[in-house]
XYZ file of C-alpha atoms in Angstrom:
566
model
C 39.919 -13.317 -12.526
C 36.597 -13.393 -10.786
C 33.849 -12.536 -14.054
C 32.016 -8.912 -13.184
C 28.751 -10.474 -14.001
C 29.976 -13.141 -10.594
C 31.319 -10.133 -8.384
C 29.384 -9.758 -5.047
C 27.129 -6.181 -5.031
C 28.404 -3.317 -3.297
C 27.088 -3.749 0.549
C 25.620 -0.571 1.728
C 25.245 -0.619 6.143
C 23.795 2.565 7.007
C 20.214 1.827 7.800
C 18.539 0.071 10.514
C 15.209 -1.845 9.548
C 12.691 -3.226 12.264
C 10.528 -6.122 10.828
C 7.495 -6.884 13.313
C 5.102 -9.902 12.624
C 2.360 -9.360 15.201
C 1.120 -12.534 16.363
C -2.214 -13.767 18.757
C -3.733 -12.434 20.922
C -5.145 -15.533 23.329
C -2.945 -16.590 25.617
C -3.976 -20.174 25.734
C -3.656 -20.674 22.180
C 0.234 -19.030 22.057
C 1.300 -22.866 22.126
C -1.280 -24.298 20.091
C -1.675 -24.907 16.669
C -3.717 -22.094 15.264
C -5.547 -21.934 12.035
C -7.704 -19.363 10.522
C -11.094 -20.885 8.624
C -12.805 -19.406 5.077
C -15.172 -22.155 3.876
C -13.558 -25.533 3.676
C -10.446 -23.607 3.001
C -7.174 -23.157 5.306
C -6.936 -18.698 4.874
C -3.384 -19.108 7.138
C -2.054 -20.314 10.004
C 0.053 -19.817 12.739
C 3.841 -20.793 13.316
C 3.039 -24.264 15.656
C 0.674 -25.015 12.885
C 3.584 -24.926 10.008
C 5.766 -26.687 12.167
C 3.745 -29.259 12.069
C 3.126 -29.346 7.956
C 0.314 -27.453 7.929
C 0.366 -25.247 5.307
C -2.280 -21.981 4.009
C -4.490 -22.703 1.359
C -5.118 -26.345 2.273
C -8.240 -27.841 2.566
C -9.435 -27.897 6.006
C -9.944 -32.021 5.241
C -6.368 -31.874 4.452
C -4.843 -29.719 7.454
C -7.055 -32.100 9.800
C -5.443 -34.984 9.072
C -1.587 -33.795 9.108
C -2.648 -32.132 12.748
C -5.326 -33.188 14.451
C -5.099 -30.904 17.426
C -5.126 -27.664 14.807
C -7.126 -25.254 16.460
C -9.561 -23.582 13.634
C -10.775 -19.689 14.560
C -13.928 -18.393 12.120
C -12.155 -16.343 9.773
C -15.177 -15.375 7.302
C -15.854 -11.983 8.602
C -12.138 -10.590 8.412
C -13.193 -6.796 9.950
C -12.028 -7.346 13.355
C -8.376 -8.271 11.770
C -8.500 -5.437 9.743
C -9.342 -3.051 12.122
C -7.116 -4.479 14.793
C -4.200 -4.034 11.867
C -5.195 -0.904 10.972
C -4.603 0.479 15.172
C -1.492 -1.371 15.204
C 0.086 0.447 12.097
C -1.002 3.766 14.017
C 0.435 3.244 16.907
C 4.449 2.218 15.394
C 3.761 5.063 12.620
C 3.548 7.031 15.465
C 6.445 6.338 16.902
C 8.445 6.890 13.674
C 10.297 10.238 12.903
C 10.528 9.847 9.252
C 7.429 7.862 8.621
C 8.780 5.302 6.686
C 6.557 2.481 8.321
C 5.174 -0.282 5.670
C 2.409 -2.379 6.270
C 2.381 -5.725 4.323
C -0.549 -8.021 4.751
C -2.170 -8.090 8.063
C 0.564 -8.970 10.625
C 3.626 -7.631 8.601
C 5.304 -3.880 9.667
C 8.499 -2.797 8.656
C 10.067 0.125 9.981
C 13.044 2.212 9.034
C 14.361 3.579 12.315
C 17.612 5.279 11.205
C 16.804 8.711 12.525
C 15.425 8.058 15.506
C 18.810 5.163 16.464
C 21.284 7.981 14.820
C 20.159 10.862 17.035
C 20.323 9.211 19.859
C 23.851 7.886 18.737
C 25.013 11.073 18.569
C 23.296 11.435 22.366
C 25.463 8.813 23.983
C 27.769 9.053 26.196
C 29.884 5.419 25.415
C 31.749 6.059 28.926
C 27.942 5.096 30.808
C 26.424 3.094 28.093
C 24.434 1.024 30.880
C 22.950 3.904 32.146
C 21.580 5.436 28.973
C 18.807 6.985 27.517
C 16.460 6.309 24.873
C 14.854 9.646 23.657
C 12.154 9.118 21.511
C 11.184 12.352 20.797
C 13.833 15.653 20.178
C 11.176 18.466 21.575
C 10.783 16.734 25.098
C 14.174 14.853 26.265
C 12.054 13.043 28.730
C 9.982 11.057 26.537
C 11.790 8.144 26.428
C 12.696 5.040 28.434
C 16.210 4.208 30.380
C 18.471 1.015 28.812
C 21.234 -1.086 28.969
C 23.400 -0.370 26.443
C 26.346 -2.608 27.067
C 24.649 -5.424 25.384
C 21.586 -6.142 22.491
C 18.317 -6.603 23.406
C 17.170 -10.363 22.961
C 19.164 -13.107 20.745
C 21.872 -12.336 18.365
C 22.769 -14.343 15.752
C 26.772 -13.737 13.426
C 29.835 -14.294 14.509
C 29.666 -11.579 17.307
C 29.161 -11.509 20.955
C 25.969 -9.557 21.959
C 28.243 -7.246 24.633
C 28.737 -4.052 22.304
C 32.635 -2.967 21.364
C 31.919 0.825 22.413
C 34.858 1.434 19.243
C 32.261 -0.108 16.542
C 29.814 2.319 15.775
C 27.652 0.058 13.332
C 26.993 -2.430 16.527
C 26.254 -0.064 18.698
C 23.339 1.079 16.442
C 21.860 -1.810 15.721
C 21.771 -2.157 19.770
C 19.872 0.986 19.795
C 17.964 -0.193 17.045
C 17.212 -4.003 19.218
C 16.570 -1.484 23.008
C 13.374 0.920 20.526
C 12.548 -2.899 19.170
C 12.290 -4.182 22.777
C 10.228 -1.362 23.733
C 7.888 -1.597 20.704
C 6.752 -4.956 21.706
C 6.716 -4.825 25.204
C 4.342 -1.642 24.677
C 1.881 -3.531 21.776
C 1.788 -6.575 24.436
C 0.652 -4.390 27.447
C -1.229 -1.699 25.739
C -2.990 -4.204 22.593
C -3.053 -7.317 24.111
C -0.861 -8.748 20.993
C 2.630 -10.664 20.976
C 5.127 -10.057 18.502
C 8.475 -11.171 17.032
C 11.166 -7.831 15.163
C 14.141 -9.122 13.370
C 16.631 -6.053 13.270
C 18.993 -5.518 10.690
C 20.656 -3.189 7.896
C 18.228 -4.271 4.782
C 14.655 -5.635 4.672
C 15.320 -9.106 3.547
C 18.019 -9.310 6.705
C 15.619 -8.445 8.684
C 12.981 -10.642 7.357
C 14.997 -13.961 7.962
C 16.717 -12.681 11.118
C 12.996 -12.039 12.687
C 11.927 -15.674 11.930
C 14.773 -17.107 13.789
C 13.424 -16.986 17.625
C 9.858 -17.173 17.204
C 7.089 -16.991 18.290
C 7.210 -13.691 20.983
C 10.710 -12.825 20.594
C 13.344 -10.895 18.788
C 16.676 -11.428 16.585
C 19.699 -8.497 15.872
C 21.803 -10.145 12.964
C 25.427 -8.738 13.723
C 26.850 -9.268 10.663
C 28.730 -6.363 8.444
C 31.488 -7.806 6.342
C 30.474 -10.077 2.768
C 31.315 -13.084 4.087
C 29.476 -13.236 7.529
C 25.707 -12.118 5.557
C 26.620 -14.628 3.195
C 27.448 -17.348 5.944
C 23.850 -16.334 7.303
C 22.490 -15.995 3.954
C 23.667 -19.827 2.151
C 21.487 -22.032 4.292
C 18.629 -20.707 3.138
C 16.160 -22.150 0.669
C 16.070 -20.109 -3.208
C 11.834 -20.061 -1.841
C 12.313 -18.875 1.283
C 13.987 -15.512 0.626
C 11.974 -12.392 0.408
C 12.167 -10.936 -3.015
C 11.911 -14.687 -4.567
C 8.195 -15.771 -5.983
C 7.726 -19.108 -7.283
C 8.037 -18.317 -10.730
C 11.393 -17.005 -10.055
C 12.227 -19.824 -7.290
C 11.186 -22.294 -10.266
C 13.360 -21.044 -13.019
C 16.633 -20.792 -11.187
C 16.146 -24.291 -8.875
C 15.516 -25.656 -12.878
C 18.687 -23.899 -13.761
C 20.777 -24.981 -11.331
C 19.233 -28.897 -10.992
C 18.850 -28.814 -14.817
C 15.293 -30.569 -14.448
C 12.301 -29.303 -15.476
C 9.456 -29.037 -12.151
C 5.747 -29.058 -13.181
C 4.545 -28.082 -9.587
C 2.412 -25.294 -9.134
C 2.693 -22.408 -6.502
C 1.014 -24.795 -3.565
C 3.054 -27.630 -3.895
C 6.301 -26.473 -4.995
C 9.120 -27.404 -2.831
C 12.540 -25.468 -2.426
C 15.447 -28.069 -2.809
C 18.088 -26.059 -3.832
C 20.279 -23.557 -1.744
C 20.802 -19.596 -1.529
C 24.639 -21.411 -1.927
C 23.853 -23.891 -4.437
C 22.651 -20.792 -7.013
C 25.608 -18.526 -5.729
C 28.163 -20.583 -6.265
C 26.657 -22.258 -9.791
C 28.616 -21.459 -12.440
C 25.365 -20.739 -14.497
C 24.481 -18.360 -12.222
C 25.509 -14.961 -12.062
C 23.619 -11.187 -13.062
C 23.690 -11.582 -16.469
C 21.989 -15.113 -16.744
C 19.390 -13.851 -14.040
C 18.437 -11.286 -15.699
C 17.712 -13.559 -19.325
C 16.362 -16.150 -17.189
C 13.984 -14.177 -15.509
C 13.302 -11.305 -17.950
C 10.143 -11.654 -20.146
C 6.669 -9.988 -20.685
C 5.604 -7.528 -17.357
C 9.298 -8.495 -15.748
C 10.975 -5.526 -13.928
C 14.056 -3.759 -15.864
C 16.972 -5.105 -13.759
C 15.667 -7.821 -12.317
C 18.791 -9.811 -12.498
C 20.854 -7.514 -10.885
C 18.292 -7.408 -7.898
C 17.904 -11.212 -7.121
C 21.900 -11.717 -7.427
C 22.075 -9.067 -4.828
C 19.583 -10.887 -2.618
C 21.430 -13.654 -2.803
C 24.387 -11.720 -0.941
C 21.933 -10.432 1.173
C 21.823 -6.823 -0.385
C 18.812 -5.275 -0.529
C 18.238 -1.564 -1.763
C 14.778 -1.755 -1.565
C 13.038 1.614 0.990
C 10.637 0.988 3.247
C 7.668 3.025 1.915
C 5.975 6.269 3.691
C 3.194 5.157 5.285
C -0.145 6.401 3.359
C -3.423 6.165 4.307
C -4.047 5.501 0.744
C -3.748 1.896 0.811
C -2.626 -0.025 -2.605
C -5.116 -2.220 -3.135
C -8.630 -3.418 -1.850
C -10.244 -6.565 -2.441
C -12.542 -9.192 -1.010
C -12.982 -13.024 -1.887
C -14.049 -16.423 -0.507
C -13.742 -20.226 -1.702
C -16.471 -22.777 -2.493
C -17.192 -26.026 -2.366
C -18.006 -25.833 -6.250
C -20.131 -22.873 -7.890
C -21.328 -24.917 -11.342
C -24.093 -22.708 -12.787
C -24.409 -18.957 -13.362
C -27.253 -17.750 -10.979
C -24.987 -19.249 -8.070
C -21.637 -17.511 -9.672
C -23.742 -14.271 -10.033
C -25.189 -14.348 -6.508
C -21.708 -14.588 -4.912
C -20.431 -11.877 -7.191
C -23.580 -9.599 -6.206
C -22.561 -10.546 -2.210
C -18.644 -10.084 -2.805
C -19.768 -6.785 -4.942
C -21.508 -5.548 -2.051
C -18.826 -5.734 0.581
C -16.544 -4.211 -1.557
C -18.216 -1.070 -1.925
C -19.202 -1.218 1.260
C -15.117 -1.500 2.162
C -14.614 1.131 -0.471
C -16.506 3.611 1.128
C -14.917 3.173 4.589
C -11.269 2.979 3.724
C -10.970 5.225 0.130
C -14.100 8.132 1.630
C -13.342 10.995 3.932
C -15.526 13.670 4.972
C -15.032 16.949 2.898
C -14.493 20.095 5.778
C -14.518 22.573 3.097
C -17.781 21.471 1.540
C -20.813 23.630 1.722
C -22.973 20.670 2.658
C -22.874 19.463 5.953
C -22.040 15.594 6.202
C -20.546 16.353 3.060
C -17.945 13.071 1.908
C -14.934 12.741 -0.835
C -12.986 10.566 -2.191
C -9.215 10.763 -1.125
C -8.211 7.602 -3.904
C -10.236 6.809 -6.824
C -8.841 3.298 -7.909
C -8.684 2.810 -11.849
C -8.710 -1.184 -12.470
C -11.007 -3.688 -11.649
C -9.271 -7.355 -11.314
C -11.289 -10.599 -11.304
C -9.489 -13.439 -9.801
C -10.862 -16.971 -10.182
C -9.713 -20.951 -9.292
C -11.989 -23.180 -11.186
C -11.080 -27.307 -10.673
C -11.750 -29.883 -13.295
C -14.702 -31.682 -12.186
C -14.898 -34.586 -10.417
C -13.991 -37.583 -12.622
C -12.722 -35.704 -15.564
C -8.864 -36.968 -14.879
C -7.498 -33.344 -14.815
C -5.381 -32.567 -11.702
C -6.143 -30.054 -9.653
C -4.422 -26.866 -9.881
C -4.335 -23.743 -6.929
C -3.423 -21.342 -9.250
C -5.368 -18.205 -10.259
C -6.415 -16.949 -13.026
C -7.365 -12.924 -13.620
C -8.424 -10.499 -16.213
C -8.538 -6.941 -15.261
C -10.538 -3.864 -16.539
C -11.034 0.263 -16.145
C -13.007 0.713 -13.713
C -16.345 2.322 -14.235
C -16.792 5.963 -13.463
C -20.452 4.955 -11.907
C -18.807 3.424 -8.653
C -17.796 6.567 -7.326
C -21.695 8.094 -6.809
C -21.555 8.324 -3.054
C -25.377 8.989 -3.771
C -26.363 5.333 -5.353
C -27.302 2.412 -2.690
C -24.336 0.152 -2.065
C -26.726 -2.564 -3.264
C -27.731 -0.640 -6.816
C -24.585 -0.101 -7.273
C -23.539 -3.529 -6.748
C -25.673 -4.483 -9.352
C -24.051 -2.612 -12.173
C -20.967 -3.653 -11.581
C -21.723 -6.957 -11.653
C -24.017 -6.616 -14.792
C -21.907 -4.355 -16.684
C -17.888 -5.143 -15.274
C -18.185 -8.135 -13.431
C -19.744 -10.749 -15.782
C -17.958 -9.259 -19.023
C -14.678 -10.381 -17.032
C -15.911 -13.514 -16.614
C -16.938 -14.891 -20.128
C -13.233 -13.748 -20.540
C -12.179 -16.419 -18.557
C -14.665 -18.766 -19.724
C -13.207 -19.709 -22.970
C -10.817 -21.374 -20.903
C -13.267 -23.848 -19.336
C -14.411 -25.883 -21.868
C -15.613 -28.165 -19.388
C -18.131 -25.870 -17.370
C -17.699 -23.940 -14.011
C -16.255 -25.791 -10.950
C -15.345 -22.363 -8.605
C -13.413 -22.769 -5.762
C -12.433 -19.385 -5.465
C -13.682 -15.783 -6.404
C -11.505 -12.164 -5.527
C -12.931 -9.391 -6.686
C -10.378 -6.274 -6.303
C -9.428 -2.974 -6.946
C -6.346 -1.584 -7.997
C -3.993 1.356 -9.444
C -5.256 3.653 -6.464
C -5.180 7.855 -7.941
C -4.961 9.820 -4.962
C -7.858 12.790 -5.066
C -6.418 16.536 -4.374
C -5.958 17.214 -0.511
C -3.775 19.699 1.832
C -1.572 17.190 2.845
C 1.406 16.085 1.093
C -0.180 12.299 0.533
C -2.653 14.172 -2.079
C -2.467 14.499 -5.593
C -1.828 18.007 -5.557
C -3.780 20.504 -3.915
C -7.969 20.672 -3.770
C -8.191 23.610 -6.215
C -11.833 24.155 -5.268
C -10.725 24.645 -1.678
C -7.757 26.906 -2.747
C -10.353 29.489 -4.936
C -12.576 29.790 -2.109
C -9.900 30.938 0.451
C -8.484 33.253 -2.295
C -11.686 34.882 -1.969
C -11.904 35.262 1.786
C -8.355 36.429 1.689
C -8.646 39.445 -1.177
C -12.809 39.936 0.161
C -11.217 43.232 2.794
C -8.971 44.510 -0.498
C -11.596 44.455 -3.466
C -12.596 47.566 -5.115
C -16.030 49.248 -5.775
C -16.630 52.304 -8.049
C -18.539 54.775 -6.032
C -22.019 56.586 -7.409
C -20.815 60.532 -9.210
C -23.205 62.880 -7.187
C -23.762 64.864 -11.237
C -24.827 61.994 -12.666
C -27.898 62.528 -15.341
C -31.521 60.933 -14.134
C -31.136 58.207 -16.581
C -27.640 57.544 -14.854
C -30.106 57.660 -11.692
C -31.981 55.445 -13.140
C -29.280 52.455 -14.150
C -27.853 52.805 -10.291
C -29.464 50.213 -9.455
C -27.921 47.965 -12.034
C -24.369 49.046 -11.823
C -24.602 48.407 -7.844
C -25.829 45.155 -8.898
C -23.034 44.436 -10.915
C -20.356 45.538 -8.358
C -21.547 43.667 -5.277
C -20.971 40.633 -7.506
C -18.599 38.689 -5.700
C -15.240 37.272 -7.633
C -16.707 33.153 -7.448
C -19.834 34.174 -9.059
C -18.127 36.538 -11.439
C -16.151 33.259 -12.800
C -19.262 31.594 -13.032
C -20.712 34.028 -15.371
C -17.635 34.250 -17.421
C -17.662 30.293 -17.603
C -21.448 31.058 -19.218
C -20.717 33.181 -22.039
C -20.693 31.577 -25.258
C -18.583 32.734 -28.141
C -21.386 35.558 -29.431
C -22.057 36.880 -26.083
C -20.843 40.935 -25.442
C -18.268 41.534 -23.274
C -20.193 42.889 -20.159
C -18.594 46.361 -18.886
C -16.228 46.722 -21.728
C -15.300 49.838 -22.972
C -14.174 50.963 -26.069
C -15.297 51.571 -29.511
C -17.967 50.116 -31.663
C -16.730 47.397 -33.934
C -17.916 49.339 -37.587
C -18.646 45.474 -38.991
C -20.616 44.182 -36.114
C -21.329 46.346 -33.620
C -20.333 45.097 -30.614
C -17.816 47.120 -28.101
C -14.501 46.547 -28.845
C -11.965 46.987 -25.959
C -8.632 49.550 -27.369
C -6.327 46.774 -26.479
C -7.870 44.011 -28.379
C -9.289 46.272 -30.988
C -6.417 45.262 -33.514
C -6.721 41.557 -32.720
C -10.840 41.901 -33.298
C -9.989 43.432 -36.884
C -8.340 40.114 -37.911
C -10.736 38.098 -36.739
C -13.098 39.553 -39.040
C -10.696 39.421 -42.687
C -9.652 35.765 -41.808
C -13.702 34.948 -41.626
C -14.248 36.632 -45.568
């Protein structure tokens, strides 16, 4: 009998997920190995370069030895990449109905198109699939594109033919997703000049793995819904290539399967264990993975999640798109920073870039402010993190490691002062926050510094108050302003009586001044009262102890107050 911990997890096939990877804009470079250079490090590279053995974070000299024809592009200023990434993300998000569009890095986007696919499925005429029309809007049925749903668009994987079986609901839904992906990819290329790949499947891990099978400039639909078909697709992949299985997890799993400890770092680690070998190994199960991978900081239920990924089961939702990034970071690579003067200078440069980017990405115009051109923070990061990579000095006999070490601390509140200059703010950030973090890292570097990389990151975003659903509640200041405007026509003011005495007439201007005070001004006056001040306008008997006028409803409580003091 099969152990419960070895039992395959339950599969759900109710979603349609698209995974896009944006490729190169320049047509003459699409067929060439291409890398993005930052100082002496290869920041990233394309599929053609990886096929020749080049990997990101390689030294430029090492990459050139492996692939002499490697074309290098300057990546010191990533602003153009970042801006175009936002533009393409905005385009894809504009074609989403449920808002579930998740961006990963500059070039990868997940879309959950289940709702738009299901709506179009409900509108299908199965007898005329060749003359179908994919609707992109519920409100206007003429917005969309014609498509031939007798076959899946683009290449397919799995045991099934691309010819659509009209009685197979899941196949029809996947076919609809494939035609939507084809349409969006063609629009990205014609309107923006970028090619792309796309994977179409029923969850995130399957769509990502499928999208990489026919690249570049193509798409792949996974036609596999039976457990054995999905596992046939997953089994040949190495453990490290499964999305959601990081370096440390893959290292632990492979050591458990092979029985051999591997001391490689994340840069030199080569995965040798396949999904099938891990899945069928007698010592690998849900409970065993939970015990193996659990530890300080590990997610709860990590064993069940990884066991599911090995079977192609992934319940992870596509996150709903938001204008607030999860974190902002700036980094640079160096040939070796050894003195504190050099390190401090580079920290200042990086801090200026980070503060400038924070004011671009996390600040927006405040339409409700009284001052023109006023701005507000749409989100405030709460954590500051400093990460470095330091190599042993030449001749020390120690091996280089590409791993980073990090330290974190609360982000100082002065960073949110929009009136302060960027350079002034950056100097304070370096002296009051970053250098103390660096000193916490210095205890691990007894032989001195030889910094190859420095990264400054702000994370743990706290959304500010806003009127839309992405804010952390409503803006209360704006709410009170609107309340005052709405209630103004119904405000009751007391009119002076004709039989008032001369003394009353002398007091009338003061009374009229009181009557004309706005609600917001009254609130300000009330906030300014101290504990011994009298209540303006209060009526009632005078207290026989302190002589203050006390409203009738508060008399009993007031006298108890005096009794307690006695």
